[in-house]
XYZ file of C-alpha atoms in Angstrom:
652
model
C 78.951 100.753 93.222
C 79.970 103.829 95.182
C 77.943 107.121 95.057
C 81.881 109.249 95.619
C 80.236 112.762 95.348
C 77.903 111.716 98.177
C 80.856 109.783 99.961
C 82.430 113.325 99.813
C 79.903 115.308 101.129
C 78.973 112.508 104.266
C 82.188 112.918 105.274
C 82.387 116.360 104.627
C 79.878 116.329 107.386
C 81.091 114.411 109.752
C 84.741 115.339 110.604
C 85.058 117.824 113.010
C 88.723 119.808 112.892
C 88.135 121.452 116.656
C 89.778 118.237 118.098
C 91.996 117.966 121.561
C 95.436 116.468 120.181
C 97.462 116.740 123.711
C 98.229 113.053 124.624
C 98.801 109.501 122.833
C 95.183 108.820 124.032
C 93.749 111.822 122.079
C 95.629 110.729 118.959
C 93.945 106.976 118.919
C 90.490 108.099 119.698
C 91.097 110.578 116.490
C 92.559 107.633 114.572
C 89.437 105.787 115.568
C 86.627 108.031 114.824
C 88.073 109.416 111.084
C 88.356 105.595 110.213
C 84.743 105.094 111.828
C 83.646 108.154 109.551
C 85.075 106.810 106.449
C 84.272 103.796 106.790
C 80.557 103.952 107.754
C 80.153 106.756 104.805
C 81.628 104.108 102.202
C 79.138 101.740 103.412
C 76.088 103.953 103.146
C 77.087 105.157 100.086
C 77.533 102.416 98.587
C 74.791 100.074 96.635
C 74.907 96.349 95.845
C 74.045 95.393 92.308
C 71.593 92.189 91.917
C 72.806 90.125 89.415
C 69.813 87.372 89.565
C 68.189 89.837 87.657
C 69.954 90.265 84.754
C 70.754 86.336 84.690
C 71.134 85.064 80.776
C 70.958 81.451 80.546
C 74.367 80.016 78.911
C 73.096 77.425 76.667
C 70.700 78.540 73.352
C 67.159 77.652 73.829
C 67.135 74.567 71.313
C 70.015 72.705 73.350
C 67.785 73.363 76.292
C 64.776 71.931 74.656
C 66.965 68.869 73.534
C 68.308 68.296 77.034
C 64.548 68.309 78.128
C 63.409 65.900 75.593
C 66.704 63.539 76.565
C 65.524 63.250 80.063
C 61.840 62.811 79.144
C 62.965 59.713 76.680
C 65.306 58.167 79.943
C 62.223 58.290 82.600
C 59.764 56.630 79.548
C 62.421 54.336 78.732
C 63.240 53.775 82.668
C 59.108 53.257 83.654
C 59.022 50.823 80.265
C 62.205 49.211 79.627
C 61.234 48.694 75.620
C 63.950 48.270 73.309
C 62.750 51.064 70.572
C 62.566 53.909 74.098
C 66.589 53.078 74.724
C 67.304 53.401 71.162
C 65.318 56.498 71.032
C 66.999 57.802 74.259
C 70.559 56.638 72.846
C 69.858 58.925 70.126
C 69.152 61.879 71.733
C 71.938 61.428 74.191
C 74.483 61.254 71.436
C 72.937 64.140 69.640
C 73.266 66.404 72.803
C 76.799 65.021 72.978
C 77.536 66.897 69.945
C 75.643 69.723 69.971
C 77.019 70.619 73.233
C 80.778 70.522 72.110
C 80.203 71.882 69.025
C 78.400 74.544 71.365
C 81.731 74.534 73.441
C 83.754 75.014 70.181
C 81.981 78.655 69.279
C 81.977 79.871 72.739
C 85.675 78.811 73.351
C 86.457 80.654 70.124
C 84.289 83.518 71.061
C 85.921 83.917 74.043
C 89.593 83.789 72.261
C 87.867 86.477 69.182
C 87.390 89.294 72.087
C 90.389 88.663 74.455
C 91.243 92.630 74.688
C 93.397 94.643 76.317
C 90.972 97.071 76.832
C 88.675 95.622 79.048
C 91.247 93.634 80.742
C 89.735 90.115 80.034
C 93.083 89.237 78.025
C 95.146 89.411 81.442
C 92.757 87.644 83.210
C 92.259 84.607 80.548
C 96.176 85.063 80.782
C 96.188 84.928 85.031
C 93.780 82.413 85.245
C 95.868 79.869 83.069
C 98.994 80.516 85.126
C 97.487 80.796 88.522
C 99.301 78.049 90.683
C 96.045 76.230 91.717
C 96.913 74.638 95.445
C 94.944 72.578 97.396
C 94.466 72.779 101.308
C 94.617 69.545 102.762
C 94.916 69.997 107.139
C 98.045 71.201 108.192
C 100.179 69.370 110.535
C 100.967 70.540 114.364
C 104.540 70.240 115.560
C 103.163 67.187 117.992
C 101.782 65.755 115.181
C 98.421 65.932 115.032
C 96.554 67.821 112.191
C 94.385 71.052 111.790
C 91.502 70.544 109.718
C 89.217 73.599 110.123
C 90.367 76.993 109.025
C 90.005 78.304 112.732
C 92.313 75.695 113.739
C 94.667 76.228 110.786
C 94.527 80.050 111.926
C 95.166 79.576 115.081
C 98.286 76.976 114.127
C 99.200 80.054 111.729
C 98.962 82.234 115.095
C 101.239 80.624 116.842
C 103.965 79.601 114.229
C 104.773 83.272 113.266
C 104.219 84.236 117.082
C 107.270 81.980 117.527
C 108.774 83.483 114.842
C 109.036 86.887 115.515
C 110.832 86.780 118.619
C 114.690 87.737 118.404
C 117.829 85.308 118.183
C 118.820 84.614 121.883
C 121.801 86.355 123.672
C 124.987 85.459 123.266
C 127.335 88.450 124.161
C 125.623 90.152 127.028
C 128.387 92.616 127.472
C 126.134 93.883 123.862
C 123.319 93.494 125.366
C 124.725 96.065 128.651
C 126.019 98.323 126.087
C 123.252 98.735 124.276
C 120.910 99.317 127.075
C 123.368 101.856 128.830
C 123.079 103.791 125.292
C 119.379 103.482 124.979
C 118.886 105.020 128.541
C 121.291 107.905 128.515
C 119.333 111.077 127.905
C 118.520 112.820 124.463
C 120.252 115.951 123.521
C 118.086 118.994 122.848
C 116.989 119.971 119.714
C 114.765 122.176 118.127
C 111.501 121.003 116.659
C 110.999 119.028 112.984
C 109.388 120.943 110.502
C 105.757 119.536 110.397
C 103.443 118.194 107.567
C 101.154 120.443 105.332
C 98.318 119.531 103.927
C 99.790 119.578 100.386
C 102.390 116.750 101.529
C 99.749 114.775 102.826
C 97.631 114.834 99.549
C 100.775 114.488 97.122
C 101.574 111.022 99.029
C 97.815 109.819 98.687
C 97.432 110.813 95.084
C 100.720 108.712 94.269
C 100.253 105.972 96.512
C 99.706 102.631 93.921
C 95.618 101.633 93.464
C 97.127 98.105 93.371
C 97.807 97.961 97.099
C 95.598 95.683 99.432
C 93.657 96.975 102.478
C 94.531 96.605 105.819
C 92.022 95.783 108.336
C 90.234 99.280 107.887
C 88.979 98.178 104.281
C 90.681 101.685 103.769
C 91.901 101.945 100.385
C 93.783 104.528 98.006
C 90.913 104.535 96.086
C 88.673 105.637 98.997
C 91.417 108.352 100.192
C 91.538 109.711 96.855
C 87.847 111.066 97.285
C 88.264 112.483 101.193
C 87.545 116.252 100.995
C 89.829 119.019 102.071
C 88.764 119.059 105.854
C 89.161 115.496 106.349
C 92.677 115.944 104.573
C 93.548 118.371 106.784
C 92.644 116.458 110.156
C 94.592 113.539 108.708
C 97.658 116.252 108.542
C 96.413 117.425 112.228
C 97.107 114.171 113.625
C 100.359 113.694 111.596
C 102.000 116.899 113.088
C 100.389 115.699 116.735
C 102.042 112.239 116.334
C 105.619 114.461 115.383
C 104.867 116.170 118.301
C 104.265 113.360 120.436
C 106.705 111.376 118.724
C 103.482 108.600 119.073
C 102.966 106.409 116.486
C 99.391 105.907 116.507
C 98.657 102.391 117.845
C 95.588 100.901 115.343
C 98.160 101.743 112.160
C 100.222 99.456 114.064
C 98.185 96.196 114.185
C 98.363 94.299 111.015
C 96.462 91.657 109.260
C 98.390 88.606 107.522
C 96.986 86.304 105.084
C 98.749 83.531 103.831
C 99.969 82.803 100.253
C 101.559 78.735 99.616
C 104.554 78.376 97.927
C 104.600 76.716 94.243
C 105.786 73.195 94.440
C 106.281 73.260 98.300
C 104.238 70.206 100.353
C 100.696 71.827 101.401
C 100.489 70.334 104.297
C 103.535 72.322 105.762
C 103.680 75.307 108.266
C 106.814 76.700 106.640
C 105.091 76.059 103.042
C 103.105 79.021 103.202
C 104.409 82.681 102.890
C 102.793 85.231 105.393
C 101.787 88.796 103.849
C 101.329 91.199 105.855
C 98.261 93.669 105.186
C 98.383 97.730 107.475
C 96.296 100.116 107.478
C 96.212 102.842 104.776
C 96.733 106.193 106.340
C 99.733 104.266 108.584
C 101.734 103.758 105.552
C 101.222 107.179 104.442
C 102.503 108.169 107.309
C 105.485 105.924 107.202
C 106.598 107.219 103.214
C 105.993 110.784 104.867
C 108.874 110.037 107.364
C 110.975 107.897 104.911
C 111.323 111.559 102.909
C 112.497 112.815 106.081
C 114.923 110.180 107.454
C 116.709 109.813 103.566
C 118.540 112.743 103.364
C 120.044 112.403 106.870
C 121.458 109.001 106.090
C 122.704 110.311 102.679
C 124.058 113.164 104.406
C 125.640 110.844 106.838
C 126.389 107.887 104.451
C 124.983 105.863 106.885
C 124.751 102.972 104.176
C 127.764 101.432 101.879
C 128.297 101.098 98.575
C 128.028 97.538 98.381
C 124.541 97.349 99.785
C 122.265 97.784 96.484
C 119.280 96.627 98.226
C 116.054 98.609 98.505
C 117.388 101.891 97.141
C 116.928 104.312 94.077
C 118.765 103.516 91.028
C 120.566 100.379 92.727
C 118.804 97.177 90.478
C 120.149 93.238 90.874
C 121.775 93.974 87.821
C 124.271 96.056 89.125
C 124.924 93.512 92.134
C 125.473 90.782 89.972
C 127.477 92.272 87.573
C 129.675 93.504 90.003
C 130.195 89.867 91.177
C 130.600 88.520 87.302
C 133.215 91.464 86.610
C 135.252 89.954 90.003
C 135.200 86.253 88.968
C 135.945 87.201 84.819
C 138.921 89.083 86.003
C 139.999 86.127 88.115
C 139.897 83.468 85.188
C 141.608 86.216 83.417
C 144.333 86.172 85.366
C 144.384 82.216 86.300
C 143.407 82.977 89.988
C 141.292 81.005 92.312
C 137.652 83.201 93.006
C 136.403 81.507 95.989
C 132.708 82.876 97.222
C 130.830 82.064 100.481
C 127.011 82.773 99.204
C 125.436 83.224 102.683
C 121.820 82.791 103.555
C 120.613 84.615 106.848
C 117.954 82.989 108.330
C 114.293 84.601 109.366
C 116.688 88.082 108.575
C 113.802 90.507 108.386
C 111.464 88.691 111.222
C 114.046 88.234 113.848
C 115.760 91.891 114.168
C 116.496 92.977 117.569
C 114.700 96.120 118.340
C 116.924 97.414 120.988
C 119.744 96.720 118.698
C 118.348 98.445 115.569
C 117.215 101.628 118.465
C 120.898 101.593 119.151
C 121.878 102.452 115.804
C 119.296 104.833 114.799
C 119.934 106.948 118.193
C 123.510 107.524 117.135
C 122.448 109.712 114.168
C 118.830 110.667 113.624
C 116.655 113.705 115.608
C 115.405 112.815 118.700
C 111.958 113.456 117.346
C 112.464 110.322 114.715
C 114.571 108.202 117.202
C 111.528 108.170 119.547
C 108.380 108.068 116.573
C 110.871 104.944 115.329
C 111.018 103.713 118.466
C 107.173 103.931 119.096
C 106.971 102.459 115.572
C 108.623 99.104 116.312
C 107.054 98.824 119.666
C 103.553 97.482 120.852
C 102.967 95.833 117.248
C 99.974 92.985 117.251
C 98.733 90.479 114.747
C 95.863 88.345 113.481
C 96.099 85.642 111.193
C 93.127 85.212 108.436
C 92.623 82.297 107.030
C 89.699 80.818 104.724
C 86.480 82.545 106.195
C 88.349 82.624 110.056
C 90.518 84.920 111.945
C 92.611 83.950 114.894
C 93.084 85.861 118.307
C 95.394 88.561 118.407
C 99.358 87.653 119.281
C 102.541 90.496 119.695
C 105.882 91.219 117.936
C 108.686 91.431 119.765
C 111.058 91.766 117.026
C 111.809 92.243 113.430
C 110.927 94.920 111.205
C 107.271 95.094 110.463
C 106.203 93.062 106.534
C 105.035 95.379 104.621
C 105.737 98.341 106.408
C 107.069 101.288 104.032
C 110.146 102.257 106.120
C 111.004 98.509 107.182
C 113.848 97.805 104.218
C 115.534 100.905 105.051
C 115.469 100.213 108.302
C 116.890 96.311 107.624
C 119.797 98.107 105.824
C 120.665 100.711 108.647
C 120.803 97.501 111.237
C 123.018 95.597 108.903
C 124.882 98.927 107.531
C 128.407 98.297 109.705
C 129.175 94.742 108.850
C 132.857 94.555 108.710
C 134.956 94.458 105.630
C 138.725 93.255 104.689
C 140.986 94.388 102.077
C 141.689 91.447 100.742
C 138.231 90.261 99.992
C 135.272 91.900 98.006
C 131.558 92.004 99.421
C 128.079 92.089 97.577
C 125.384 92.496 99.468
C 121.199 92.843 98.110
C 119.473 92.915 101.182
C 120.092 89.796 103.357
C 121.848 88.377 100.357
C 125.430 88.129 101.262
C 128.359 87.162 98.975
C 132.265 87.046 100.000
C 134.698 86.918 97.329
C 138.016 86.213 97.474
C 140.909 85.981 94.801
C 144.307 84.715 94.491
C 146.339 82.606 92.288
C 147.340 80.397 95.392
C 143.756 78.589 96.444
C 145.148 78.411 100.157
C 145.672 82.078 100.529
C 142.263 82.649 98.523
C 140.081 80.597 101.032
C 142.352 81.800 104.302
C 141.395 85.515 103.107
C 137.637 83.925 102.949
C 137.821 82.533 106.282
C 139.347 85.807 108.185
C 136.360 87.265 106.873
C 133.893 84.762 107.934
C 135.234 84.854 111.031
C 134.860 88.780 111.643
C 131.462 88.138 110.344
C 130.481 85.259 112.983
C 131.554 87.660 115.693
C 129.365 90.341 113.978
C 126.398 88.256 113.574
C 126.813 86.634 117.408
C 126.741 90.557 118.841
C 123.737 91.240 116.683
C 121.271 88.337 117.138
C 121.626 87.167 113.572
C 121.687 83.551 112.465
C 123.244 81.529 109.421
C 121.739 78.995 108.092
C 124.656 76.887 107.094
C 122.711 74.048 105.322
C 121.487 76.721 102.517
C 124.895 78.683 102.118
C 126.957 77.781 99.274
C 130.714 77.493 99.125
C 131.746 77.922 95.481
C 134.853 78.185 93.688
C 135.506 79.834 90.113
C 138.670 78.918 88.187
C 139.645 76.953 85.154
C 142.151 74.593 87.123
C 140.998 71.343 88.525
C 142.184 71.727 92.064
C 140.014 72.844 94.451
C 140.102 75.052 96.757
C 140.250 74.575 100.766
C 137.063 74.096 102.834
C 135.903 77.097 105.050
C 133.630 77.492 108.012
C 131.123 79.145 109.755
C 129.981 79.178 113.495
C 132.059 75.462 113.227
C 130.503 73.800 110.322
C 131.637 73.527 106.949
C 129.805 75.577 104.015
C 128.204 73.291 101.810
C 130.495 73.111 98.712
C 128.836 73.039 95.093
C 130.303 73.857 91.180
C 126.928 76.149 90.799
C 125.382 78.509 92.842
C 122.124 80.852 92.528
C 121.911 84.241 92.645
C 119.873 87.251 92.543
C 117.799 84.985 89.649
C 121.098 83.724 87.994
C 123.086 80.750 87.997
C 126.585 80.901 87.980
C 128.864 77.653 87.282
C 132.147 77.674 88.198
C 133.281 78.423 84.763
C 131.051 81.052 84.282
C 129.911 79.500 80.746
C 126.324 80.005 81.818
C 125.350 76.979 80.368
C 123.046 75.602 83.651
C 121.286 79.293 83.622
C 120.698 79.123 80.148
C 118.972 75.270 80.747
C 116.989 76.615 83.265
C 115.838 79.066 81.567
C 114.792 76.890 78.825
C 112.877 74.163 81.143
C 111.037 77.346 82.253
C 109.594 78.510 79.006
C 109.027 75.374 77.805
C 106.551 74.875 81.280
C 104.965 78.370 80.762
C 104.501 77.722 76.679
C 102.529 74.951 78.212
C 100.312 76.680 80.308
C 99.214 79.030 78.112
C 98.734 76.581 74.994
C 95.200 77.852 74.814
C 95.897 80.959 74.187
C 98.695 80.660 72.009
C 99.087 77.711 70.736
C 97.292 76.939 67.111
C 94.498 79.845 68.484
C 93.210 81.052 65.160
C 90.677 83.163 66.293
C 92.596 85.596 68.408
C 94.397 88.588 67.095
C 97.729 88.165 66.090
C 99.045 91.480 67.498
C 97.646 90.121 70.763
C 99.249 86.913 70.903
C 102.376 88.708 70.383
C 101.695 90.863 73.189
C 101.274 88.161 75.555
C 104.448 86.784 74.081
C 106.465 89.891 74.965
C 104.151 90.178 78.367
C 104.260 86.675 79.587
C 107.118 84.781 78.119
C 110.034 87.585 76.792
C 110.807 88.268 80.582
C 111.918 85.279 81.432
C 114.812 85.387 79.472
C 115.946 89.000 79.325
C 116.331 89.138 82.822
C 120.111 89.246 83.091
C 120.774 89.112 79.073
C 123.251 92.064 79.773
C 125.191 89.444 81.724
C 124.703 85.969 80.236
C 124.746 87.394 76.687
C 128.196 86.811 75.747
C 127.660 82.919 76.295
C 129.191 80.814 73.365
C 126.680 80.606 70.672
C 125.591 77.092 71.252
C 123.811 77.905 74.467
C 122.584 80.919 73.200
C 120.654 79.244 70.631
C 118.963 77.008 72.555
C 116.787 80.111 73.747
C 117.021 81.229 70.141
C 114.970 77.977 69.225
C 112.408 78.887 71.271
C 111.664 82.318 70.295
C 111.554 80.763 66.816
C 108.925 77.483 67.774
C 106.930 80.241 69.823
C 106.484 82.842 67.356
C 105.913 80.044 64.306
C 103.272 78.541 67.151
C 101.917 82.029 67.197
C 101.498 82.698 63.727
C 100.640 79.171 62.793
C 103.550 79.472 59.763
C 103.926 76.530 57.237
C 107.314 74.872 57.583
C 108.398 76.873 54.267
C 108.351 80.242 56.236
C 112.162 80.901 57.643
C 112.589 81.959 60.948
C 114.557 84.556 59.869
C 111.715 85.979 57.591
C 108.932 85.352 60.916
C 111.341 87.945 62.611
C 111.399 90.551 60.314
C 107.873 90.175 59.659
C 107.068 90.462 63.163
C 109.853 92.876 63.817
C 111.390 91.196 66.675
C 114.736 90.613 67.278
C 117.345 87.626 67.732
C 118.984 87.044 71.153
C 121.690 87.869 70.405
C 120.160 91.412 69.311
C 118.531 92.005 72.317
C 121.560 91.216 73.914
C 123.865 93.796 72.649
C 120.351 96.710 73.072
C 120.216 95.530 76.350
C 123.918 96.067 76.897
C 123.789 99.255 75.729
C 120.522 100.462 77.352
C 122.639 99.176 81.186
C 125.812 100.573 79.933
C 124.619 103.984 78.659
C 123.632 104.960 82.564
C 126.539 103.923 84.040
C 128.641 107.084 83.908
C 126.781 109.533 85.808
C 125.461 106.888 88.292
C 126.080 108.589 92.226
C 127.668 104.549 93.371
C 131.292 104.613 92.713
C 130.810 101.058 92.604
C 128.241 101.144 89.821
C 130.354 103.427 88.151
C 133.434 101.346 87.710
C 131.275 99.274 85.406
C 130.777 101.746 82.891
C 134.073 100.694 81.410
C 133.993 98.707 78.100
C 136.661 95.928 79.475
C 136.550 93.737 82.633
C 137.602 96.246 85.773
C 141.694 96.374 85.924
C 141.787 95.810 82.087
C 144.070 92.162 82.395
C 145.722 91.077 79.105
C 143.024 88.914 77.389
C 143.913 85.447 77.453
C 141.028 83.603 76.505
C 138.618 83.793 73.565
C 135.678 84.992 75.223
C 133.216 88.248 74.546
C 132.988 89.300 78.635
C 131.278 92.543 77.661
C-alpha cells in the first residue's frame, strides 16, 4: 500500500521549478529527473504487506487430522504388510475421499453465495471462466529452428516487428522527389501557439481512464492523480518548452510491447501473437493535449470525408454498416446487381510512410505542430517483454506509433484523399475499405468496380500501401442467379464468395442474415458453456446476479447490430429467441410448466424482436441532428431514394 499524503509531500520536495528549458537536451534531462522523482517517492512510500502472516489453512482441522491418520495407517501398513492395516488404511482413504468433496461442495457453494458486485469477485469468477487459457510451446524461427527460452522468444519477437515496421518499398519515385522537394521547402512564418496552463494539464490527468497500463515508467494515472501543484506545473513547464521547441521529448517516445496470442490461432506462430504497445504516461497526456489542438483545424479544413467513420466522435460501426445495408436493400429493390470489393490493407497502421504522412500534414497545420508531429514520428525505439525477459532495443522507421493517442487521427489524415467515382459508393472504418457498385446490367456494375480499383491501385502504389488480395472479398448482392464479372487488383483476381464479414456482421448475398444469425447462435451456445458454473443449475447464487451476468456477458453478443439484422424473417429470429428462453429457464431453474412467455415478464426482459424495434428507435431517434450528411440520410423511415416496394420484407 501507498502512503499518497506522504507521496505528495516527497515530491513536493523534490521538484525544483527554477529549471533551464532552452534546448532539446534540457527538456530530456527534465523528463528524466521528474520521472526519477516520482518514481523513487512511490517506491519509498510505499509498504509491502506480508501475507505469511495472516495465512489461514484451507481445509477444517478434522480433515487435517484425518489426512494425518491416513498416512500414518499407509507407512504401518507399508512397514507390515498385514491384511487388517490395508483394510484399515482403505477405510480411511475412502472416508477422506468424501469428506474432502463434500468439503469441495460447501466451499464451491460458498464461493457462488457471495459472488458480488461490490467487491468485484463476481467479474473476476466471471473473467477467470472465460479467460482464453494458451499455452507457450517454443516459437519457430523463419530458418526453422525453434526458440525455447523467453529471451530467445524476445529477441525472435525483436526482430519480427523490427521487420515489420519498416515502410512498403518504392514504386513511383517521381512521389518519392515530390515529396521530398515539399518537405524541404521552407516554413512560412507564423506567430506563436497559444501554450498550456496548468489547469489544461490537470483536467487531462483527472480524466485520463485508471484502466490504462503503464509504460516503462511504472507511471500511472493513479500516481499522477496525487502529484502536487508544483510538480503539475513543471509538467506544464516542459509542455510549453516542447511547443516551443517543437521537441517531442525523446523517453515518451520509447515504448514497451508485450505480447497477447490470438484465440484459436497455432501458438507456435510469430504472426499468432498480437503486439500491444505500452508509453509512458505523461507522453500521452501530452499527445490528447495536442489532439484538442490539431481537431478543430482539420474540422475547419474538412480535412477528413464523410465516408470515413473511423476513430471519430459520434461516428459508431453502426452507422458504416448501415450505410452499406441501405445501398444493397435499395439494389434488390430495384432488381440491380450490388457488386462490393471488401478490401483488406495489409500491416495498414505499422507500415505508414512518414515522409508521406509529413507531406500531408505540412499542407495545412501550424508550423509549430508540423514540426512537434514530425519530431513525434521520428527517433521512436522499442523493447519487446516477454515472460520474465526483455530484448535489446530496435527502431521504427515507419507507421504510426500503437497506442499512441494521436496515431488514428493521424492514419485517417494519410488515407483522407483516396479517390472517389460517381458511379460507385465508398465505406470506409479505418483501414476497412468497401466499394460498391450498382446497376441492373452486372457488366456495367463490375466495370464501374474495376475503374475504381484501378484509381485505387495507382493511389495505393504512390503511397506505400499494400493489398492483401488473398483476404479481400469480391461479393455480389442480387436476387438473380447470374453472376457478376470478375475484377482485379494489382493483377490478381479478388477472391469471390456469396458471404462476406464486416464490421462484426455477416452479410449473404441475399441479405436474409441467416449465416449472421447462425453465428451468432454457435457463439452463445460456446459462451453458455463456459460459464455453466455460474449459471447453469447454480442455486446458491442470487438470482438478480445471474441475470446480471446474463445481460453483462451474454446479451451483447446479440444486440450488436439488432438495429440492422432485426427485420430478418421470423424463423431466424427465433433461433436467438430460443436461447434467451433455455438461458433464462437455466437461470431460474423453472419447471417445464413455467412458459417462456411468463419467465419474461417475470423477469422483465424483453423478446428479440422487442429489443429490436427499442434499439431501432434508440439509433434512429439521433439521426436528425447528426453533423455527417451521410449519417443523416439515414434518419429516414424508408430505404434512401424511397423505390416502390416490391418485395415482402420489413428493411427498417
Amino acid at each position: 500500500t501507498t502512503d499518497r499524503y506522504k507521496f505528495h509531500d516527497l515530491v513536493n520536495q523534490k521538484v525544483k521549478l527554477n529549471i533551464k528549458l532552452k534546448s532539446t537536451d534540457d527538456i530530456d534531462v527534465a523528463v528524466n529527473s521528474l520521472t526519477n522523482i516520482i518514481q523513487s517517492a512511490a517506491w519509498s512510500t510505499t509498504s509491502v504487506v506480508n501475507h505469511c502472516s495472516s495465512y489461514q489453512p484451507s481445509l477444517p482441522s478434522h480433515i487435517r487430522t484425518l489426512i494425518v491418520e491416513k498416512r500414518r495407517a499407509r507407512a504401518l501398513y507399508q512397514r507390515n504388510r498385514l491384511p487388517s492395516l490395508k483394510q484399515k488404511y482403505n477405510n480411511l482413504s475412502n472416508s477422506l475421499k468424501k469428506v474432502l468433496s463434500k468439503n469441495k461442495d460447501i466451499s464451491f457453494a460458498n464461493h457462488l453465495t457471495n459472488l458480488s458486485t461490490k467487491d468485484g469477485s463476481l467479474w473476476k469468477a466471471t473473467k477467470q471462466a472465460l479467460q482464453y487459457k494458451a499455452s507457450s510451446p517454443p516459437i519457430k524461427n523463419p530458418d526453422g529452428s525453434l526458440a525455447s527460452s523467453d529471451t530467445e522468444k524476445a529477441e525472435l519477437f525483436k526482430n519480427h516487428l523490427h521487420d515489420i515496421f519498416q515502410p512498403h518499398p518504392e514504386t513511383f519515385s517521381a512521389t518519392t522527389n515530390t515529396v521530398q522537394m515539399y518537405l524541404d521547402s521552407p516554413l512560412p512564418i507564423s506567430l506563436p501557439v497559444k501554450h498550456f496552463t496548468p489547469s489544461d494539464v490537470k483536467f487531462t490527468i483527472q480524466k485520463y481512464s485508471l484502466r490504462k497500463s503503464p509504460g516503462f515508467d511504472l507511471i500511472t494515472a493513479e500516481v499522477a492523480r496525487c502529484l502536487p501543484k508544483r510538480a503539475i506545473t513543471l509538467l506544464t513547464h516542459i509542455f510549453n518548452a516542447t511547443l516551443r521547441l517543437s521537441y517531442f521529448p525523446l523517453l515518451w517516445k520509447y515504448s514497451k510491447i508485450i505480447l497477447i496470442p490470438k484465440p484459436n490461432k497455432p501458438p507456435d506462430s510469430l504472426n499468432s501473437y498480437r503486439p500491444i504497445s505500452l508509453l509512458p504516461f505523461f507522453g500521452k497526456i501530452l499527445e490528447r493535449l495536442l489532439l484538442k489542438r490539431i481537431l478543430p483545424i482539420m474540422f475547419d479544413k474538412k480535412i477528413l470525408p464523410d465516408y470515413q467513420f473511423g476513430f471519430r466522435a459520434k461516428h459508431s460501426t453502426i452507422h458504416q454498416v448501415h450505410r452499406v445495408v441501405d445501398a444493397i436493400s435499395f439494389a434488390l429493390e430495384k432488381k440491380c446487381y450490388c457488386t462490393c470489393a471488401f478490401l483488406d490493407v495489409s500491416q495498414a497502421f505499422d507500415r505508414v510512410w512518414h515522409e508521406g504522412l509529413l507531406y500531408k500534414l505540412k499542407k495545412f497545420l501550424h508550423p509549430t505542430y508540423y514540426i512537434i508531429l514530425k519530431s513525434y514520428l521520428s527517433d521512436r525505439y522499442f523493447r519487446v517483454h516477454f515472460g520474465s525477459s526483455d530484448s535489446n532495443i530496435a527502431g521504427i522507421a515507419a507507421g504510426v506509433p500503437q497506442g499512441g493517442i494521436l496515431s488514428p487521427i493521424l492514419y485517417n489524415i494519410y488515407t483522407s484523399d483516396q479517390p472517389t467515382t460517381p458511379n460507385t459508393l465508398v465505406a470506409d472504418y479505418a483501414d476497412d475499405k468497401v466499394i460498391l457498385s450498382s446497376s441492373p446490367d452486372p457488366t456495367i456494375a463490375s466495370i464501374n468496380l474495376q475503374n475504381h480499383l484501378s484509381l485505387i491501385e495507382d493511389w495505393y502504389k504512390k503511397w506505400r500501401f499494400k493489398i492483401n488480395q488473398s483476404k479481400s472479398v469480391h461479393t455480389t448482392f442480387t436476387l438473380k442467379l447470374a453472376p457478376c464479372p470478375e475484377v482485379t487488383i494489382f493483377g490478381t483476381q479478388i477472391p469471390p464468395s456469396p458471404i462476406v464479414k464486416y464490421l462484426g456482421l455477416i452479410l449473404d448475398r441475399r441479405l436474409t442474415w441467416a449465416h449472421h444469425i447462425k453465428a451468432k447462435r454457435l457463439q452463445l451456445n460456446s459462451r453458455l458453456r463456459m460459464l455453466k458454473t455460474l449459471i447453469v443449475n447454480n442455486k446458491h447464487t442470487k438470482l438478480n446476479t445471474k441475470l446480471l451476468m446474463y445481460k453483462s456477458l451474454l446479451k451483447p453478443i446479440w444486440t450488436y447490430g439488432l438495429q440492422l439484422w432485426g427485420n430478418a424473417k421470423n424463423s431466424n429470429l427465433n433461433k436467438i429467441q430460443r436461447f434467451q428462453n433455455i438461458a433464462l429457464r437455466k437461470i431460474t431453474n423453472s419447471p417445464p410448466y413455467v412458459s417462456n412467455h411468463t419467465l419474461h415478464k417475470d423477469l422483465h426482459i424483453k423478446t428479440i424482436q422487442e429489443e429490436a424495434k427499442n434499439f431501432y428507435k434508440r439509433f434512429h431517434l439521433h439521426l436528425n441532428t447528426h453533423p455527417n450528411a451521410l449519417i443523416k440520410n439515414l434518419a429516414v423511415l424508408t430505404i434512401p431514394g424511397n423505390p416502390p416496394r416490391r418485395l415482402k420484407r420489413q428493411w427498417c
